[in-house]
Tab-separated table of C-alpha atoms in Angstrom:
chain	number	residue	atom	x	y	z
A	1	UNK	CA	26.049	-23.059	72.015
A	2	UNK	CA	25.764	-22.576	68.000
A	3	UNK	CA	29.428	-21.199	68.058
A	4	UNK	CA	30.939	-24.160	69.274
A	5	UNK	CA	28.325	-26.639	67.672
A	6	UNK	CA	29.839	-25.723	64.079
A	7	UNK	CA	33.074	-25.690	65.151
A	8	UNK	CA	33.037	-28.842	66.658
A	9	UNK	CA	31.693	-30.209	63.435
A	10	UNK	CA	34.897	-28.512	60.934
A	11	UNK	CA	37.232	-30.723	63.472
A	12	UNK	CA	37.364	-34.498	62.389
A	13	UNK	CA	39.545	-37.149	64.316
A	14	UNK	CA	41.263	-34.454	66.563
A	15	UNK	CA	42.877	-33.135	63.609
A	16	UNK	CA	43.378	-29.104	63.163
A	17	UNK	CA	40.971	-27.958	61.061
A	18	UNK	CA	43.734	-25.745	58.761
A	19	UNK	CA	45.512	-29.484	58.153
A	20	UNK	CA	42.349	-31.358	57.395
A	21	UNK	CA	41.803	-32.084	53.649
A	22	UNK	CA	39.340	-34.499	53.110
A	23	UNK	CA	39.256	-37.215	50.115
A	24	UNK	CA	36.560	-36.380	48.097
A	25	UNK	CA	36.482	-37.478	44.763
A	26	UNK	CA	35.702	-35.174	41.925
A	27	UNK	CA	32.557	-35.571	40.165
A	28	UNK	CA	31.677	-35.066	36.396
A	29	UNK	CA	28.353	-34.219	35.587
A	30	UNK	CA	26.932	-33.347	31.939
A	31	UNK	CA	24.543	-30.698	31.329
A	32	UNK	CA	22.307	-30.609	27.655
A	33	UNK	CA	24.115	-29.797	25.089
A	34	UNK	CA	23.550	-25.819	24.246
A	35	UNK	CA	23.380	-25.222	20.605
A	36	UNK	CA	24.444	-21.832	19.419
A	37	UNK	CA	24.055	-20.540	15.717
A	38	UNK	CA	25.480	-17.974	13.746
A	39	UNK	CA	23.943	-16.706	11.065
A	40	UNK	CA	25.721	-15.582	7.703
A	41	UNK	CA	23.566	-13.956	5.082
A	42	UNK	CA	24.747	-13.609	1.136
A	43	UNK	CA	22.810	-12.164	-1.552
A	44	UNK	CA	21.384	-13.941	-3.887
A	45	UNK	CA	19.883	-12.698	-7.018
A	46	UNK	CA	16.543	-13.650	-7.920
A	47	UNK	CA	14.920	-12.294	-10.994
A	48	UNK	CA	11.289	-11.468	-10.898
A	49	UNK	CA	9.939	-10.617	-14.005
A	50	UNK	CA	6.399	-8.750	-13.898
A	51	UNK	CA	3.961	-8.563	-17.052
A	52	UNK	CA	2.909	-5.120	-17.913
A	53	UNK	CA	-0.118	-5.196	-20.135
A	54	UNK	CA	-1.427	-1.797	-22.027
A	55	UNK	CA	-4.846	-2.205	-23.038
A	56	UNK	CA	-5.950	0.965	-24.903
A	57	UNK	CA	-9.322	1.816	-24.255
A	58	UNK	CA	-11.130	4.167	-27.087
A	59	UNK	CA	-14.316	5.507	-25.673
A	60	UNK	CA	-17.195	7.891	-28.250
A	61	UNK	CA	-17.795	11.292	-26.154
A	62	UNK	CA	-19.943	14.364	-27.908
A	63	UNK	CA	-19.101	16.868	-29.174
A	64	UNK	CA	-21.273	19.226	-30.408
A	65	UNK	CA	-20.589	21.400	-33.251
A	66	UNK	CA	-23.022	23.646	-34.372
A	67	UNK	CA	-23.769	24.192	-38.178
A	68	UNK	CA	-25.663	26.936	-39.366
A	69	UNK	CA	-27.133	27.252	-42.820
A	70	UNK	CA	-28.309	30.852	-44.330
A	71	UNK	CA	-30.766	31.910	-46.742
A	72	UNK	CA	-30.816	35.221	-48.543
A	73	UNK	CA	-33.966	37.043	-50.003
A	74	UNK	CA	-34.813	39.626	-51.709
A	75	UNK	CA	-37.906	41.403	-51.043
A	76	UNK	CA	-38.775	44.883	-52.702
A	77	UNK	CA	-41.375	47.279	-50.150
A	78	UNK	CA	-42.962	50.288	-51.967
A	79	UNK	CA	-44.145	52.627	-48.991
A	80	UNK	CA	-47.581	53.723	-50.815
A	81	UNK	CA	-48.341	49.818	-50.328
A	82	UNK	CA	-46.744	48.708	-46.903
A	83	UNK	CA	-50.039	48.529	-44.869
A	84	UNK	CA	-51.952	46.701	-47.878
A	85	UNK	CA	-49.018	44.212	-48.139
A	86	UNK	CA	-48.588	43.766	-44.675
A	87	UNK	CA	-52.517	42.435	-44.126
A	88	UNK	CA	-52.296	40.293	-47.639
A	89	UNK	CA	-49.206	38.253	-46.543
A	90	UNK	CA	-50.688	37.637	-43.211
A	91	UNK	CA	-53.571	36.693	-45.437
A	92	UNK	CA	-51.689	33.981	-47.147
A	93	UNK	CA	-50.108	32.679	-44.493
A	94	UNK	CA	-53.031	31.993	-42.546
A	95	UNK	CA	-54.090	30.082	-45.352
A	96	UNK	CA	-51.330	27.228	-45.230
């Protein structure tokens, strides 16, 4: 029953349906426009110019240098009088 519904409906006026060409006009219809871009890139100088400062920094550190002064003496030590001479300096020294 399908079968021939369908192909009773491609069959208009008793015409064959290979002959039939109906009159339908042709539509326009517009979509939105679609816009596209290319890009191009070209170099282009730019000149950045960058400050450099130098600050010079002077910093005190220590360092130690030793100085030595000398002294030179002479003494003169009789052996008959060492012992004597040894208790009358200590003598002396006790005394300052």
């Amino acid at each position: 029953m399908n079968r021939n519904y369908y192909m009773g409906m491609g069959n208009v006026g008793s015409m064959n349906e290979a002959n039939f060409c109906p009159d339908c006009p042709t539509q326009t219809i517009y979509d939105p426009p679609i816009t596209l871009y290319e890009n191009y890139y070209h170099p282009q100088l730019v000149n950045v110019v960058q400050n450099i400062e130098t600050v010079k920094q002077h910093h005190c550190c220590p360092v130690y240098q030793h100085l030595y002064t000398h002294t030179e003496k002479n003494v003169m030590v009789s052996s008959a009088k060492r012992g004597k001479q040894v208790k009358a300096s200590s003598k002396k020294r006790s005394k300052k």
